[in-house]
Coordinates of C-alpha atoms in Angstrom, one line a residue:
M1 CA 16.2 16.1 37.8
T2 CA 14.9 17.8 33.9
L3 CA 17.0 16.8 31.8
S4 CA 18.0 20.4 30.9
A5 CA 19.3 20.6 34.2
H6 CA 21.6 17.4 34.8
P7 CA 25.2 18.7 35.5
L8 CA 26.8 17.5 32.2
V9 CA 24.1 18.9 29.9
A10 CA 24.0 22.3 31.6
R11 CA 28.7 22.0 30.7
A12 CA 27.6 21.5 27.3
R13 CA 24.7 24.9 27.1
Q14 CA 27.3 26.5 28.5
L15 CA 30.3 25.5 26.6
A16 CA 28.7 25.5 23.4
D17 CA 26.7 29.1 24.5
G18 CA 29.8 30.9 26.0
L19 CA 32.5 29.4 23.1
L20 CA 31.8 27.4 19.8
A21 CA 28.7 28.9 18.7
P22 CA 29.9 32.5 18.6
Q23 CA 33.4 30.9 17.1
A24 CA 32.0 28.2 14.7
E25 CA 31.5 30.2 11.6
R26 CA 35.2 31.2 12.4
V27 CA 35.9 27.6 13.0
D28 CA 34.2 26.3 9.9
Q29 CA 36.9 28.5 7.8
E30 CA 40.2 28.0 10.0
G31 CA 40.0 24.6 11.9
V32 CA 39.0 23.3 14.8
P33 CA 41.4 24.7 17.7
A34 CA 43.2 22.9 20.3
S35 CA 41.4 25.7 22.8
H36 CA 38.3 23.9 22.1
I37 CA 39.7 20.5 22.9
E38 CA 41.4 21.9 25.8
A39 CA 37.3 23.6 26.8
I40 CA 35.8 19.9 26.2
R41 CA 38.6 18.3 28.0
R42 CA 37.9 20.7 31.2
S43 CA 34.0 20.2 30.9
G44 CA 34.6 16.5 31.8
L45 CA 32.6 15.6 28.4
L46 CA 35.0 13.6 27.1
G47 CA 34.7 11.2 30.4
L48 CA 30.2 11.1 29.2
T49 CA 30.4 7.7 28.8
A50 CA 33.4 6.4 31.0
P51 CA 33.1 4.3 34.4
V52 CA 32.7 6.5 37.4
A53 CA 35.5 4.3 38.8
Y54 CA 37.8 5.5 36.2
G55 CA 36.9 8.9 36.4
G56 CA 34.4 8.6 34.3
S57 CA 30.5 9.9 34.6
A58 CA 28.8 7.1 33.2
A59 CA 26.0 9.3 32.0
P60 CA 22.8 7.5 30.7
A61 CA 21.3 7.5 27.3
A62 CA 19.1 10.8 27.4
V63 CA 22.2 12.9 28.7
V64 CA 24.5 11.3 26.3
R65 CA 22.1 12.3 23.5
A66 CA 21.3 15.7 24.3
T67 CA 24.9 16.7 24.7
A68 CA 25.6 15.7 21.5
E69 CA 22.6 17.3 20.2
I70 CA 24.1 20.6 22.1
L71 CA 27.7 20.0 20.5
A72 CA 26.7 19.6 17.3
G73 CA 24.2 22.4 17.2
A74 CA 26.8 24.8 18.4
C75 CA 29.7 23.3 16.0
C76 CA 29.2 20.6 14.1
S77 CA 33.2 20.5 13.6
T78 CA 34.4 20.2 17.6
W79 CA 31.6 17.8 17.7
F80 CA 32.4 15.6 15.2
V81 CA 36.0 15.6 16.5
Q82 CA 35.4 14.9 20.4
T83 CA 32.6 12.1 19.6
Q84 CA 35.4 10.5 17.8
H85 CA 36.8 9.6 21.8
H86 CA 33.7 7.6 22.9
T87 CA 33.6 4.5 20.9
P88 CA 37.2 3.8 22.6
V89 CA 36.3 5.0 25.3
Q90 CA 33.1 2.2 25.1
T91 CA 35.3 -0.1 23.9
L92 CA 38.4 0.1 26.7
A93 CA 35.5 -0.6 29.3
K94 CA 33.9 -3.6 28.2
S95 CA 37.6 -5.1 27.0
E96 CA 39.6 -7.8 29.9
L97 CA 42.6 -7.3 27.4
P98 CA 45.9 -5.3 29.5
V99 CA 45.4 -2.1 27.1
W100 CA 42.4 -1.1 29.2
E101 CA 44.1 -0.8 32.8
R102 CA 46.5 1.6 30.9
L103 CA 44.2 3.6 29.0
L104 CA 41.4 3.8 30.1
G105 CA 41.7 5.7 33.2
P106 CA 43.5 8.5 31.5
M107 CA 41.0 8.5 28.7
A108 CA 38.2 8.7 30.8
R109 CA 39.6 11.5 32.7
G110 CA 40.7 13.9 29.1
E111 CA 44.2 13.7 29.7
L112 CA 44.4 11.8 26.4
L113 CA 42.0 12.8 23.5
S114 CA 41.5 9.3 21.3
G115 CA 40.2 8.9 17.4
V116 CA 38.4 6.5 15.3
A117 CA 39.8 4.4 12.3
Y118 CA 37.1 1.3 11.8
A119 CA 34.2 3.5 9.4
H120 CA 36.5 0.9 6.8
L121 CA 35.1 -2.1 8.4
R122 CA 31.7 -1.7 7.2
S123 CA 32.9 -2.1 3.0
H124 CA 33.6 -5.9 3.9
P125 CA 33.7 -8.4 1.7
R126 CA 36.5 -5.9 0.5
I127 CA 39.1 -5.4 3.1
P128 CA 41.0 -1.7 3.3
V129 CA 43.1 -2.6 5.9
R130 CA 44.8 -6.1 6.5
V131 CA 46.1 -7.4 9.8
T132 CA 48.9 -10.4 9.8
R133 CA 50.6 -12.0 12.5
E134 CA 54.1 -10.5 13.4
R135 CA 56.2 -11.8 15.4
D136 CA 54.7 -11.1 19.6
G137 CA 51.8 -8.6 17.8
W138 CA 50.1 -7.5 14.8
R139 CA 51.2 -6.0 11.4
F140 CA 48.7 -3.2 9.6
D141 CA 48.9 -2.6 5.8
G142 CA 46.3 -1.1 3.7
T143 CA 43.9 2.5 3.8
V144 CA 42.3 4.2 6.2
P145 CA 39.9 6.0 3.6
W146 CA 39.1 9.0 6.9
Y147 CA 40.3 9.8 10.1
T148 CA 39.1 12.6 11.9
G149 CA 41.0 15.0 14.5
W150 CA 44.5 14.5 12.9
G151 CA 47.3 17.1 15.2
L152 CA 44.4 16.5 18.0
N153 CA 43.8 13.4 19.0
D154 CA 46.7 11.5 21.0
V155 CA 45.8 8.0 20.3
M156 CA 43.7 6.0 17.4
L157 CA 41.9 3.3 18.2
L158 CA 42.7 1.3 14.8
A159 CA 41.1 -1.7 13.5
G160 CA 41.5 -4.5 10.5
V161 CA 40.3 -7.8 9.5
T162 CA 42.8 -10.8 10.1
E163 CA 43.6 -13.8 7.9
A164 CA 41.2 -15.8 9.7
D165 CA 38.0 -13.5 9.5
E166 CA 38.3 -11.5 12.6
A167 CA 37.7 -8.3 13.7
L168 CA 41.0 -6.6 15.5
F169 CA 41.0 -3.0 17.2
A170 CA 44.7 -1.6 18.6
F171 CA 45.5 1.1 20.4
T172 CA 48.8 3.6 18.8
E173 CA 50.0 7.0 19.6
A174 CA 47.7 9.0 16.7
R175 CA 51.5 10.3 14.8
E176 CA 53.4 9.9 12.0
Q177 CA 55.1 6.8 13.0
P178 CA 56.7 3.6 11.2
G179 CA 54.5 2.4 9.0
L180 CA 51.6 5.0 9.2
K181 CA 51.9 8.1 7.1
A182 CA 49.0 10.7 7.1
S183 CA 47.6 12.5 3.9
E184 CA 46.9 16.0 3.8
P185 CA 44.0 17.6 5.9
M186 CA 41.1 17.3 3.3
R187 CA 38.9 20.0 1.5
L188 CA 35.8 18.7 2.3
A189 CA 32.2 20.5 1.3
A190 CA 31.4 20.4 5.2
L191 CA 33.8 19.6 8.6
T192 CA 37.0 20.5 6.7
A193 CA 37.7 22.1 10.4
S194 CA 37.5 18.5 11.7
R195 CA 41.2 17.7 10.2
T196 CA 40.3 15.0 8.2
V197 CA 42.7 13.0 6.7
S198 CA 43.2 8.9 5.1
L199 CA 45.9 6.9 6.7
E200 CA 48.9 4.8 4.7
L201 CA 49.4 1.7 6.5
T202 CA 52.7 -0.1 5.4
G203 CA 53.6 -2.6 8.1
L204 CA 52.7 -0.9 11.0
W205 CA 53.3 -3.1 14.0
L206 CA 51.4 -3.3 17.2
P207 CA 52.5 -5.5 19.9
N208 CA 49.8 -7.8 21.9
D209 CA 49.0 -5.4 24.9
A210 CA 48.0 -2.5 22.8
V211 CA 45.2 -5.2 21.1
A212 CA 41.2 -3.3 22.9
L213 CA 39.3 -6.5 20.9
R214 CA 39.3 -9.0 18.5
M215 CA 36.4 -11.1 17.4
P216 CA 35.1 -13.2 14.2
Y217 CA 34.1 -10.1 12.1
E218 CA 30.4 -11.0 12.1
D219 CA 30.2 -11.5 16.0
W220 CA 31.7 -7.3 15.8
A221 CA 28.8 -7.1 12.9
A222 CA 26.0 -7.9 14.9
T223 CA 26.6 -5.4 17.2
D224 CA 27.8 -2.3 15.0
R225 CA 24.2 -3.0 12.7
P226 CA 22.0 -1.5 15.4
R227 CA 23.8 1.4 16.1
T228 CA 23.5 2.5 12.8
R229 CA 20.0 2.0 12.7
N230 CA 19.2 4.1 15.3
A231 CA 18.6 8.6 14.4
N232 CA 21.5 10.5 15.2
P233 CA 21.5 12.4 17.8
A234 CA 23.8 15.4 15.9
V235 CA 20.7 15.3 13.2
F236 CA 18.4 17.1 15.9
G237 CA 20.7 19.8 17.1
I238 CA 21.3 20.9 13.6
A239 CA 17.7 21.1 13.0
E240 CA 17.1 22.7 16.3
A241 CA 20.1 25.0 15.4
A242 CA 18.6 26.0 12.3
L243 CA 15.5 26.9 13.7
T244 CA 16.5 29.5 15.8
L245 CA 17.1 31.5 12.4
L246 CA 13.5 31.3 11.5
D247 CA 10.5 33.6 12.5
E248 CA 8.0 31.8 14.9
E249 CA 5.4 31.3 12.2
T250 CA 7.7 29.0 10.0
A251 CA 9.9 27.5 13.2
N252 CA 6.4 26.1 15.2
P253 CA 5.6 23.3 12.6
L254 CA 9.0 22.5 12.0
R255 CA 9.2 22.4 15.7
T256 CA 6.3 19.7 16.3
R257 CA 7.3 17.5 13.7
L258 CA 11.0 17.5 14.9
S259 CA 9.8 16.5 18.7
K260 CA 7.8 13.9 17.3
I261 CA 10.3 12.3 15.6
R262 CA 13.1 12.9 18.2
S263 CA 10.5 11.1 20.7
E264 CA 9.7 8.4 18.5
A265 CA 13.3 7.9 17.8
Y266 CA 14.9 7.9 20.9
A267 CA 11.8 5.6 22.3
L268 CA 13.4 3.0 20.2
A269 CA 17.6 3.8 20.6
D270 CA 16.0 3.0 24.4
H271 CA 14.2 -0.2 23.4
P272 CA 15.8 -2.9 25.0
A273 CA 16.1 -5.5 21.9
P274 CA 18.5 -3.4 19.6
H275 CA 18.0 -5.7 17.2
E276 CA 14.2 -5.1 17.1
H277 CA 12.2 -3.0 15.1
A278 CA 15.0 -3.0 12.6
E279 CA 12.9 -1.0 9.6
E280 CA 11.4 1.4 11.6
R281 CA 14.3 2.4 13.3
L282 CA 15.6 3.2 9.2
A283 CA 12.4 4.9 8.6
L284 CA 12.8 7.5 11.8
R285 CA 16.7 7.8 11.1
A286 CA 15.5 8.6 7.4
Q287 CA 12.7 10.9 8.9
A288 CA 15.1 12.7 11.3
Y289 CA 17.1 13.9 7.9
D290 CA 14.2 14.9 6.3
I291 CA 13.3 17.6 8.9
M292 CA 17.2 18.5 8.9
Q293 CA 17.7 18.9 5.9
T294 CA 13.4 21.3 5.3
A295 CA 14.8 22.9 8.5
T296 CA 18.0 24.2 7.1
T297 CA 16.4 24.6 3.9
A298 CA 14.4 27.0 5.4
A299 CA 17.1 28.7 7.2
V300 CA 18.8 29.0 3.5
V301 CA 16.0 30.0 1.8
A302 CA 15.0 32.9 4.8
G303 CA 18.5 34.1 4.5
G304 CA 18.6 35.0 0.9
G305 CA 21.4 36.1 -0.9
R306 CA 23.6 36.4 2.8
A307 CA 23.3 33.1 3.0
M308 CA 25.7 32.0 0.0
T309 CA 28.4 33.9 1.8
L310 CA 30.9 31.4 3.9
T311 CA 30.2 33.2 7.1
N312 CA 26.7 32.7 7.2
R313 CA 25.0 30.7 9.7
A314 CA 22.2 29.4 8.0
Q315 CA 24.1 28.3 4.9
R316 CA 27.1 26.2 7.0
L317 CA 24.4 24.5 9.2
A318 CA 22.9 23.6 5.1
R319 CA 26.7 21.8 4.3
E320 CA 27.0 20.1 7.6
A321 CA 23.4 19.0 6.9
L322 CA 24.5 17.0 3.8
F323 CA 28.0 15.5 5.9
L324 CA 25.7 13.9 8.4
L325 CA 23.8 12.2 5.6
V326 CA 26.6 10.2 4.6
Q327 CA 28.4 9.8 7.8
G328 CA 28.0 6.5 9.8
Q329 CA 26.1 5.5 6.4
T330 CA 26.2 1.1 5.7
P331 CA 24.6 -0.4 2.7
E332 CA 21.8 -0.7 4.8
S333 CA 21.0 2.5 6.0
R334 CA 21.6 3.9 3.0
T335 CA 19.2 1.6 1.0
A336 CA 16.5 2.8 3.3
H337 CA 17.1 6.1 3.0
L338 CA 17.1 6.2 -1.0
N339 CA 14.2 4.2 -0.5
A340 CA 12.1 6.9 1.3
L341 CA 13.7 10.0 -0.8
G342 CA 12.1 7.8 -4.0
N343 CA 8.6 7.0 -2.0
R344 CA 8.3 10.7 -1.0
R345 CA 4.4 12.0 -2.7
P346 CA 5.2 14.6 -5.2

């Protein structure tokens, strides 16, 4: 079976062509509607990485990447809301704590949509969210700078750092409650539609049975770093979408370059030793950004003055490309990307 013929990839393509892409400019201005999330629920894509025994698909990495490319290229805001769900699912699938029995099935089947509030852990040793023992549970205090999908998600996976320098992840309902208050949705240069807020935590208490993961911070960071070195499939999805706005003479050499970078990046992503080839992974990540920016810039140039209207696809893709430059960024990836930009030949 070819990758494009895989049922999940075909479903993603049908969803992208029939719903997401035709409405992407409206969604960009008005916000991701609940109906988009409901369509993704029905498609089974929320269970993409979940174990089959719990109602998921346990799809291979190539299928996961292909669906991400398709959804991001069609409507990056919708892709970004739903992609948050997969980290909590994968966290539960590896957990041996009681919470997995309660949540993994409903999340694998798409009955519950989860968001994530953990990117702030990457700012360590600065600790934006502190977790302390309180009664038979844990107290969360601090600020989550970014939380996506507010008003769409049912639950969230919230993380902080304990006094013993542990990373602790726990589930709670994605709503205002004692100790948890959300800001107004942020106005962003791109993906305002993703309903992103900041969260103020002032003594949010969660019981022990809400905890999904608890480990020394350095152990968690050691598993997180390799993931942030690899190229994001959404980058290739945005680039592909931009190339469709160009004539073939302009698009063909860019498409050839894109295909080469993608093949090399995915080969490394599939490498059995994720900690190896760090510099090469970061270099390919930077090259992926470069081809994405080139493709979206070319689409804007080809569109001329029309590309400056907010309802124009080329400028939406160009703004989404700006967002992906910093999404999932770490000090390591930022440094590698800046070095690559600084070493460009004139």
